[in-house]
Short mmCIF file of C-alpha atoms and ligand atoms in Angstrom, two decimals:
data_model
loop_
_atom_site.label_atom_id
_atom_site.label_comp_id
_atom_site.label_asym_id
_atom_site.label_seq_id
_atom_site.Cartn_x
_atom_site.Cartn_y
_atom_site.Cartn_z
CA UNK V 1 -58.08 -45.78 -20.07
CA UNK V 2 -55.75 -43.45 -18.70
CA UNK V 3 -52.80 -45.48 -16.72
CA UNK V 4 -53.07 -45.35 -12.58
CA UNK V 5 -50.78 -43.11 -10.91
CA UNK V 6 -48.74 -44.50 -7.87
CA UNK V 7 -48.85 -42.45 -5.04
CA UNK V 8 -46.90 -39.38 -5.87
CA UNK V 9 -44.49 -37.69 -3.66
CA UNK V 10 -41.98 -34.59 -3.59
CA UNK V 11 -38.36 -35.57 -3.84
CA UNK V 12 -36.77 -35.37 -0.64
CA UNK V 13 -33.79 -33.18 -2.11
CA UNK V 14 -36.34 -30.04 -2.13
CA UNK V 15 -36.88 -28.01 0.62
CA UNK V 16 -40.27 -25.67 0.78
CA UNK V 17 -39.24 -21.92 1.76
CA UNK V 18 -41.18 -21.35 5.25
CA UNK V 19 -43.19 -24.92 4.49
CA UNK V 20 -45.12 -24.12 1.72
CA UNK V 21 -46.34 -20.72 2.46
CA UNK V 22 -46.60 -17.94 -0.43
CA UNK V 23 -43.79 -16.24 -1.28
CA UNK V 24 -46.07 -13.91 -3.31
CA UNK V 25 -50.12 -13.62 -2.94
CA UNK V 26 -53.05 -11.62 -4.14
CA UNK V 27 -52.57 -9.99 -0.09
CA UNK V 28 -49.25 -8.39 -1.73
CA UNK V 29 -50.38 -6.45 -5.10
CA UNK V 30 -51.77 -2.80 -4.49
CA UNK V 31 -54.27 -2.94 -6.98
CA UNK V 32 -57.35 -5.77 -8.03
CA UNK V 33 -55.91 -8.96 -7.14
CA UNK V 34 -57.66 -12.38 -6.56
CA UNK V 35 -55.35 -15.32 -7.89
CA UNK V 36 -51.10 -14.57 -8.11
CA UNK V 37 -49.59 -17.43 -9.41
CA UNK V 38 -47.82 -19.30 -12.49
CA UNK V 39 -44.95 -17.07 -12.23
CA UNK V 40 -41.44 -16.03 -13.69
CA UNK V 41 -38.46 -14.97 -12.42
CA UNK V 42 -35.14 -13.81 -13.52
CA UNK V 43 -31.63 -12.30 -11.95
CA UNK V 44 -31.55 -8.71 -14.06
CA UNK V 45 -29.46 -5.90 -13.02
CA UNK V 46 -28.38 -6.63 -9.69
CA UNK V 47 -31.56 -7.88 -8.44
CA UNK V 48 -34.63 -10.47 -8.73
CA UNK V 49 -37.49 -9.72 -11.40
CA UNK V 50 -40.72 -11.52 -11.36
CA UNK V 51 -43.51 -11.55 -14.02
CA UNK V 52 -46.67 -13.24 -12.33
CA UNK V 53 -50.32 -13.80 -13.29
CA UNK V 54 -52.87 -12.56 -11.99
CA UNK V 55 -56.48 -13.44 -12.30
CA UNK V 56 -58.97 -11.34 -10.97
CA UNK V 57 -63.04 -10.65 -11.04
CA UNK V 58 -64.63 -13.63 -9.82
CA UNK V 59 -67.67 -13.91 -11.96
CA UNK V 60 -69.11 -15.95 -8.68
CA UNK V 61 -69.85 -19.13 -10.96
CA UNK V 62 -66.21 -20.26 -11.95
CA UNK V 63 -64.09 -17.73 -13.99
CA UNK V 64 -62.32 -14.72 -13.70
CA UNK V 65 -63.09 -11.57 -15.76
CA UNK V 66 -59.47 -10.17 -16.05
CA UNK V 67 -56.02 -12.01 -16.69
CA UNK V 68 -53.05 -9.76 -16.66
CA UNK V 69 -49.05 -10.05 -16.11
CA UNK V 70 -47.64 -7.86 -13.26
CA UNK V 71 -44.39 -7.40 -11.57
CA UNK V 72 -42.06 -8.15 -8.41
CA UNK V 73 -38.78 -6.90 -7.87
CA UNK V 74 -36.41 -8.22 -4.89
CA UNK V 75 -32.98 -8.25 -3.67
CA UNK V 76 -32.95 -12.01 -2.12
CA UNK V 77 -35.61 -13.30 -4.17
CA UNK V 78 -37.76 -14.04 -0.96
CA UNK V 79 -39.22 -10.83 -0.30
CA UNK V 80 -40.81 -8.68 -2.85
CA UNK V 81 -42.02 -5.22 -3.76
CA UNK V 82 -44.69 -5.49 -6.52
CA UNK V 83 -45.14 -2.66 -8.70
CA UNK V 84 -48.10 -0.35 -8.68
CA UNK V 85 -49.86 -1.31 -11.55
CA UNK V 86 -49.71 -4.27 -13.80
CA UNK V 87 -47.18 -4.65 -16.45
CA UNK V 88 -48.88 -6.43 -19.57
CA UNK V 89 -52.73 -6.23 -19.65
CA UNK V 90 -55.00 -7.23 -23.12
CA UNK V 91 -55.35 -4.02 -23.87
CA UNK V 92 -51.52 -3.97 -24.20
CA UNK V 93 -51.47 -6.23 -26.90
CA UNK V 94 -53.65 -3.92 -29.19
CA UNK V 95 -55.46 -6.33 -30.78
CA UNK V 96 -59.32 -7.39 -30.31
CA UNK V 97 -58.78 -10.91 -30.80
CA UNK V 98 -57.20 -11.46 -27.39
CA UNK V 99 -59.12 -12.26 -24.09
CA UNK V 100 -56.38 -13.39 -21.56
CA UNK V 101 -52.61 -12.75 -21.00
CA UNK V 102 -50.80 -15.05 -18.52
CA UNK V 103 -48.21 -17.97 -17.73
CA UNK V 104 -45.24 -15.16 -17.97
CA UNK V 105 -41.58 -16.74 -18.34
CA UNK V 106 -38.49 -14.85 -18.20
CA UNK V 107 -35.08 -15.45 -19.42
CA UNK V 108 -32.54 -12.97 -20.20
CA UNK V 109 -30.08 -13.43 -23.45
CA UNK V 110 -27.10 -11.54 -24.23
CA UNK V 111 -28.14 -8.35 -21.43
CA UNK V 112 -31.81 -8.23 -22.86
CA UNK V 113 -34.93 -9.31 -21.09
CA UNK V 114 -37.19 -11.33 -22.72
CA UNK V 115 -40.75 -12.08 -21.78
CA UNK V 116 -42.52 -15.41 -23.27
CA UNK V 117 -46.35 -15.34 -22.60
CA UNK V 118 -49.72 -17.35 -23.27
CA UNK V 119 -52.54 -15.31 -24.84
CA UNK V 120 -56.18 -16.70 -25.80
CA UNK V 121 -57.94 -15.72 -28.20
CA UNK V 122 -61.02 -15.37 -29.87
CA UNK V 123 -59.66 -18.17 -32.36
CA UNK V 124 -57.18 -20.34 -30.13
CA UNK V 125 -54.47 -20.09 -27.73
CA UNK V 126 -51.36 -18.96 -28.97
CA UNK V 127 -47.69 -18.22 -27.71
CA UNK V 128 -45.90 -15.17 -27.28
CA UNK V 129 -42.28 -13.17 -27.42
CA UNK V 130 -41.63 -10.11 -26.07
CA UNK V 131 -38.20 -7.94 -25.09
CA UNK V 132 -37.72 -5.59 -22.64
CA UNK V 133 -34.75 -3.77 -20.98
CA UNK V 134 -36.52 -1.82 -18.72
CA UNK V 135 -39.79 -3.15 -17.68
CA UNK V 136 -41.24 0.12 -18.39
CA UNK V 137 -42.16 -0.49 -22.47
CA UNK V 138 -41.93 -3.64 -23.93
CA UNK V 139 -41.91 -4.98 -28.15
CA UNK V 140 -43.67 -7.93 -28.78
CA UNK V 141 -41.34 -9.67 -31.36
CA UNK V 142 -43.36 -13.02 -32.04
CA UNK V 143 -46.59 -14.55 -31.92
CA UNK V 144 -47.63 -18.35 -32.71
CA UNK V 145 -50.45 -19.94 -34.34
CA UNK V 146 -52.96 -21.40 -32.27
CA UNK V 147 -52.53 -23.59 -30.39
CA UNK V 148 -49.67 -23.64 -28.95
CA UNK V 149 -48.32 -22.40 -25.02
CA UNK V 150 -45.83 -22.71 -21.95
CA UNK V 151 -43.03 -21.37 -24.29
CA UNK V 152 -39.45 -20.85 -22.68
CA UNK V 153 -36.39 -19.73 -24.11
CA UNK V 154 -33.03 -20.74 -24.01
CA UNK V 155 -30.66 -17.95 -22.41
CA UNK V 156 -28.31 -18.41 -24.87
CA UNK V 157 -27.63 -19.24 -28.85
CA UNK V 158 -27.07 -23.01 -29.32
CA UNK V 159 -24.94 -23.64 -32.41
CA UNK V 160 -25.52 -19.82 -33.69
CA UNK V 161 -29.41 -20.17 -33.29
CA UNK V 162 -32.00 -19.50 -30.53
CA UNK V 163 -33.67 -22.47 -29.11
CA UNK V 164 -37.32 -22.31 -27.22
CA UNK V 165 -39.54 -25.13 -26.04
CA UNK V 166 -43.07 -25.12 -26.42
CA UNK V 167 -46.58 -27.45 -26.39
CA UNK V 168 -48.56 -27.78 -29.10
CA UNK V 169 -51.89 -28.94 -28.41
CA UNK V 170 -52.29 -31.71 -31.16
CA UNK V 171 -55.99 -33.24 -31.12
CA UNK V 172 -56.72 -35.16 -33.84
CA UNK V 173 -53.77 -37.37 -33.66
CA UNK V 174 -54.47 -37.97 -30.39
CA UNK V 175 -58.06 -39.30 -30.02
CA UNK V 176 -58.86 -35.93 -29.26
CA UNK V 177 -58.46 -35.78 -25.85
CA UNK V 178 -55.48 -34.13 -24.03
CA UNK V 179 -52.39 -36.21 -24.73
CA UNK V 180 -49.73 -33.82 -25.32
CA UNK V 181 -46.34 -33.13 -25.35
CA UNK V 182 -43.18 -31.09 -25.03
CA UNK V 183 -41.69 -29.79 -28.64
CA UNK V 184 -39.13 -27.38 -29.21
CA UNK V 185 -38.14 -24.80 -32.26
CA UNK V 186 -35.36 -22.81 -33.76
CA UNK V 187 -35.07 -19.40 -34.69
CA UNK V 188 -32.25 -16.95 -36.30
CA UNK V 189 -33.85 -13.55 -34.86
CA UNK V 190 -35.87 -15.08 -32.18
CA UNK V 191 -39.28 -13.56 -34.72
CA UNK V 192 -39.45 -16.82 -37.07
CA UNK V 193 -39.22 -20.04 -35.54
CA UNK V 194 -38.83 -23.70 -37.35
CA UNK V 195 -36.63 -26.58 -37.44
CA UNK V 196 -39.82 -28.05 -34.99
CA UNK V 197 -39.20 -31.30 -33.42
CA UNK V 198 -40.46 -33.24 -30.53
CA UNK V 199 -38.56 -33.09 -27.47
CA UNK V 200 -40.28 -35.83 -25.16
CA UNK V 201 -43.83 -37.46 -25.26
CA UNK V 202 -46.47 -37.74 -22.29
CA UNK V 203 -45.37 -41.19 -22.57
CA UNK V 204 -41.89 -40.75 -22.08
CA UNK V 205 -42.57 -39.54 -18.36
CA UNK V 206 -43.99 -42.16 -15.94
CA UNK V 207 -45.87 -40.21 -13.60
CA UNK V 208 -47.78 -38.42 -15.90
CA UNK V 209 -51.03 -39.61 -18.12
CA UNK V 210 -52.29 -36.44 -19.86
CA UNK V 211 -50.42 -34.07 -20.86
CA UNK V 212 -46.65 -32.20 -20.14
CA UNK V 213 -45.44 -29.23 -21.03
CA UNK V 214 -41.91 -26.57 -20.27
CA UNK V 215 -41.67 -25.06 -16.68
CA UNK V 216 -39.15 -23.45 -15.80
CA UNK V 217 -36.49 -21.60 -18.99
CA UNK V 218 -33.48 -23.64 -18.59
CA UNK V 219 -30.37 -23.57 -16.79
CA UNK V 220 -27.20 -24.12 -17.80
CA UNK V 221 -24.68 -26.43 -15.98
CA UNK V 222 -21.94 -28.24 -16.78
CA UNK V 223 -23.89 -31.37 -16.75
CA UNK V 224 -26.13 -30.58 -19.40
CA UNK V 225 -28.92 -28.05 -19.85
CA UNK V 226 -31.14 -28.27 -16.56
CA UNK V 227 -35.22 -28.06 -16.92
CA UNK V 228 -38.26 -27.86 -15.12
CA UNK V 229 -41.21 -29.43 -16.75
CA UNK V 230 -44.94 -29.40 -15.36
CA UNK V 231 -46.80 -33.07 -15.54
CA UNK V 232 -50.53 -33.92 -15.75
CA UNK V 233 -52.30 -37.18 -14.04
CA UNK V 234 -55.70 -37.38 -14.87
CA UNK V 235 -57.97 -39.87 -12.21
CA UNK V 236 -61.48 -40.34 -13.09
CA UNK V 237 -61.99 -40.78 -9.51
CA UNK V 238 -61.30 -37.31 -8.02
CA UNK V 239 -64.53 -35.47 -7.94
CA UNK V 240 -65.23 -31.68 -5.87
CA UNK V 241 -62.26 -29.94 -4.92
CA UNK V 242 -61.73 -26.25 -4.86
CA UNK V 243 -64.20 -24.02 -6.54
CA UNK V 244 -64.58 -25.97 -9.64
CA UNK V 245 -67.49 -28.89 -9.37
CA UNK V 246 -65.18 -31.47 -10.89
CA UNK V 247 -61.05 -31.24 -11.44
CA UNK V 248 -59.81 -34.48 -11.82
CA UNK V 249 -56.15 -33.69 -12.63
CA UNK V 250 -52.51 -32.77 -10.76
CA UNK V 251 -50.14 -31.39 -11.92
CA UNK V 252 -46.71 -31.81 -10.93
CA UNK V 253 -42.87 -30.50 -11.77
CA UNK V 254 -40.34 -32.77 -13.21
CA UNK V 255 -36.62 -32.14 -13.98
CA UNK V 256 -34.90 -33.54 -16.77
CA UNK V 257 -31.47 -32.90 -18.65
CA UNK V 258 -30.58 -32.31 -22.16
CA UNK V 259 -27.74 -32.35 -23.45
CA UNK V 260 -25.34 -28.64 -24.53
CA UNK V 261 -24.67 -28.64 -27.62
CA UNK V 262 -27.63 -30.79 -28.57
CA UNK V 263 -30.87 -29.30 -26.47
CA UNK V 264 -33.29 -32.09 -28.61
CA UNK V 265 -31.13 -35.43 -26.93
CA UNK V 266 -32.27 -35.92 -23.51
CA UNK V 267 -29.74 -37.24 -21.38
CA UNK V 268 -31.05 -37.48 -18.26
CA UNK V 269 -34.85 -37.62 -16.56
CA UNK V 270 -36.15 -38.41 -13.00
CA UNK V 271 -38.68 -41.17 -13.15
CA UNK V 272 -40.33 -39.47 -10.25
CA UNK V 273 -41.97 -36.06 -9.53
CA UNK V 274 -39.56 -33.27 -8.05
CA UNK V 275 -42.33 -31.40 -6.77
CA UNK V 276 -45.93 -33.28 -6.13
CA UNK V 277 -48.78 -31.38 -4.53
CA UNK V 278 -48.17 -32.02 -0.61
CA UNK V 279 -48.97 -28.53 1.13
CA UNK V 280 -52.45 -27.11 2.09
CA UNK V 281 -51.79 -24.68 -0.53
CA UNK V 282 -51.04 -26.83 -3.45
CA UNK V 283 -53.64 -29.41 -2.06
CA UNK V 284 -56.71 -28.06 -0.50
CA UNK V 285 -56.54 -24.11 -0.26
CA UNK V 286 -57.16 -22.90 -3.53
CA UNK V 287 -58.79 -22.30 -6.52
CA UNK V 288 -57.94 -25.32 -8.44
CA UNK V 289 -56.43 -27.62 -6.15
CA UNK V 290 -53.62 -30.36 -6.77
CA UNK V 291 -51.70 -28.18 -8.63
CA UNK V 292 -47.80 -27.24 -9.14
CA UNK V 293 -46.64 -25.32 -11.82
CA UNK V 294 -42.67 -24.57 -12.08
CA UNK V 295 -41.76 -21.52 -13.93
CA UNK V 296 -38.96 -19.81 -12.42
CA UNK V 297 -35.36 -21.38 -11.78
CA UNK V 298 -32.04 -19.95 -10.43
CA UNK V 299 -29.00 -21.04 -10.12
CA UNK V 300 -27.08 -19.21 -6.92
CA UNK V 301 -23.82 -18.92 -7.07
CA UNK V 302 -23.46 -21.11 -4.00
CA UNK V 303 -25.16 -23.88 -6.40
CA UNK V 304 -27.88 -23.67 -4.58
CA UNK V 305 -31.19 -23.16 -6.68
CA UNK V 306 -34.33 -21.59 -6.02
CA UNK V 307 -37.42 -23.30 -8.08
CA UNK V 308 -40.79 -21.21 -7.88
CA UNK V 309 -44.01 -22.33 -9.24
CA UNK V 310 -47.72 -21.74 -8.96
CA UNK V 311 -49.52 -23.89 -6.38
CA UNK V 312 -53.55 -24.21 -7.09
CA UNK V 313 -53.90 -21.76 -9.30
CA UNK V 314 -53.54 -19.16 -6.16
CA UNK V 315 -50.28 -18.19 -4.90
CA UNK V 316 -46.83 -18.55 -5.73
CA UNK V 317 -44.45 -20.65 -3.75
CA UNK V 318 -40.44 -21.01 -3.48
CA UNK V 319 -38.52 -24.32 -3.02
CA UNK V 320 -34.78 -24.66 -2.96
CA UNK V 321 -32.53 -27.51 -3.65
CA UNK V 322 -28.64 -27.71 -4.34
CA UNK V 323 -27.75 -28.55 -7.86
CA UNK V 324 -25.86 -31.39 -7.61
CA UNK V 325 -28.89 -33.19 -6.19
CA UNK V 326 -31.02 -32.04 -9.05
CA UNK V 327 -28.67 -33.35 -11.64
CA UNK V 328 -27.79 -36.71 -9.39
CA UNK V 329 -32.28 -37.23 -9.55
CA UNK V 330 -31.37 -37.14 -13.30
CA UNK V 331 -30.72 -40.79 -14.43
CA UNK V 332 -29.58 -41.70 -17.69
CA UNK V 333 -32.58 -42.34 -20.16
C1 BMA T 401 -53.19 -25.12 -17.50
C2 BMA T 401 -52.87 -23.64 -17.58
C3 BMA T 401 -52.13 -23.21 -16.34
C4 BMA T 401 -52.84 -23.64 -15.08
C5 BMA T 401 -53.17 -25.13 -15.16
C6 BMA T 401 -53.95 -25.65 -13.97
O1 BMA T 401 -53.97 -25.56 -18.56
O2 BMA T 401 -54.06 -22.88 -17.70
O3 BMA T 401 -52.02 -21.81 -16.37
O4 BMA T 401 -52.03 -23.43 -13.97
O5 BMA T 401 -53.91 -25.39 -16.33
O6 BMA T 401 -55.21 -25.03 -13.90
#
C-alpha cells in the first residue's frame, strides 16, 4: 500500500511568472507542434538557450507519433524565438533501434554545451550525452544501458572527475512496481561512467510514494551544490483526468543540497514540495494532468533564480525565487 499524501502545496518562496501561464507552447514553434514541455535551459554566449520536447501527431486514442528536441533562444529568458526546425529528431541518432527523443537537459562545462537526453528504444529506455558548441551539429559522446533516464550533469569536475545524476529503473528488487530512485556516476571523459552509487531513495523524500528522479542540472552556491528533483505520489483514488482514461500520479519538484566537494552526502532537503501542481495548467488543462517537471535552473546574478519545468505534459512554465530562500527551505537531513 502506497503511503497517503498530505495535501501538497507550492512553497510560498516561489513566485509563478505571469501566474502560471506558458512561457513556451506548441502556439510558439513554426513547424508540427502539439505538446512543448519538459524543458532545458542554459546561459550560453550572452544569451538564454532552451532544448524542449516536443510531442506531436496525436494518434486520436492516447499517444503521439513523433518525439523530437527543438530549440529557444532569448535574451531575458522570458521571451523566446524558437528556431525553424527541430534540433535533435530519431532520425538524428542514426540508429533503428530508437523510437523517441525527449526530456533534454543542458549544462555547459568548461565553454562547451552539453546536451543529456532520454531515448526509447526498441529494447529499453536508455540515457544520453551529447556536446555541442554551436547548436548547429552536435556528437553524441555516451549512451546508457537500458534502463536508465533524467540524466544531468554537473557543470563542473568534482575532485578531477565529471559527476552526473541519473534513475535507474530497478524492478525486480522492488516488487516490480515503480519504486525508484535518484543514483549518480563518475566519469574521466564524460564517455565511460562508473563509481555508481545511490544518491537518495523514494523513501528518503516524504512527499513522494513512487518514484524520484534529477530535475534540474545543478547549481553551484556557496552553500552546497543546489538541485531540483521531480517527485511521484501515486493515489489509487484519482481516476479520469486529461486525455488518458486513468493517471493516478503527480508529480512534483523538490530541492535539496549536496554537499561541494562531496556531491553523494546530502546536506540539506525540504520535507515539502517546492513546486506542487496548483495552476489550471499543471492541474486541469493538459494532456496528463497533475504534473510538474523541473529541468531548467539559473542562478541571476542578482541571486535571483529562475526554475522552469514542464506542467501536464503540455507547456512549459517559469517560476522564480531568490536563492537564499531556496537554500534556507533546505534543512539539515
Ligand atoms: C515520466 C516521463 C516524463 C513525463 C512524466 C509525466 O515518466 O515520461 O517525460 O513528464 O512521466 O508524464
Amino acid at each position: 500500500m502506497a503511503k497517503m499524501m498530505p495535501e501538497l502545496k507550492s512553497s510560498p518562496v516561489v513566485t509563478r511568472y505571469n501566474e502560471g501561464e506558458p512561457v513556451l507552447s506548441k502556439k510558439d514553434i513554426p513547424y508540427e507542434a502539439d505538446c512543448i514541455f519538459n524543458a532545458g535551459v542554459v546561459k550560453y554566449q550572452g544569451q538564454y538557450i532552451m532544448a524542449f520536447r516536443n510531442d506531436h501527431g496525436f494518434d486520436g486514442v492516447g499517444a503521439f507519433q513523433y518525439c523530437d528536441i527543438g530549440l529557444a533562444k532569448s535574451g531575458d529568458g522570458v521571451h523566446w524565438k524558437v528556431s525553424d526546425k527541430p534540433f535533435l529528431t530519431v532520425e538524428d541518432l542514426h540508429d533503428p533501434e530508437v523510437t523517441k527523443v525527449y526530456d533534454p537537459r543542458l549544462t555547459v562545462i568548461d565553454g562547451t554545451c552539453y546536451l543529456c537526453f532520454a531515448v526509447d528504444t526498441k529494447h529499453g529506455l536508455r540515457g544520453g550525452i551529447a556536446k555541442t558548441e554551436d547548436f548547429q551539429s552536435i556528437e553524441i559522446l555516451s549512451m546508457t544501458v537500458p534502463d536508465n533516464r533524467n540524466m544531468v550533469l554537473f557543470p563542473e569536475k568534482i575532485g578531477g572527475r565529471y559527476v552526473r545524476l541519473e534513475r535507474p529503473f530497478p524492478v525486480y528488487s522492488r516488487g516490480g512496481i515503480d519504486r525508484f530512485d535518484i543514483w549518480m556516476s563518475y566519469s574521466c571523459d564524460i564517455k565511460y561512467w562508473g563509481d555508481s552509487r545511490l544518491l537518495m531513495g523514494v523513501e528518503d523524500v516524504p512527499f513522494a510514494n513512487d518514484k524520484i528522479g534529477p530535475g534540474a542540472p545543478p547549481v553551484k552556491t556557496e552553500a552546497g551544490w543546489l538541485v531540483l528533483f521531480h517527485t511521484v505520489d501515486i493515489d489509487r483514488n484519482r481516476g479520469k483526468n486529461g486525455w488518458e482514461e486513468c493517471w493516478q500520479k503527480r508529480y512534483c519538484a523538490g530541492v535539496m543540497l549536496l554537499d561541494l566537494e562531496d556531491p553523494s552526502k546530502i546536506i540539506g532537503m525540504s520535507k515539502e514540495p517546492l513546486l506542487a501542481p496548483e495552476t489550471r495548467y499543471e492541474t486541469d488543462d493538459g494532456f496528463r494532468t497533475n504534473v510538474i517537471f523541473p529541468g531548467g535552473l539559473i542562478l541571476e546574478e542578482d541571486h535571483t533564480v529562475k526554475i522552469y519545468y514542464g506542467a501536464s505534459d503540455t507547456v512549459e512554465c517559469l517560476a522564480t525565487a531568490k536563492l537564499d530562500d531556496l537554500i534556507a527551505l533546505c534543512k539539515p537531513v
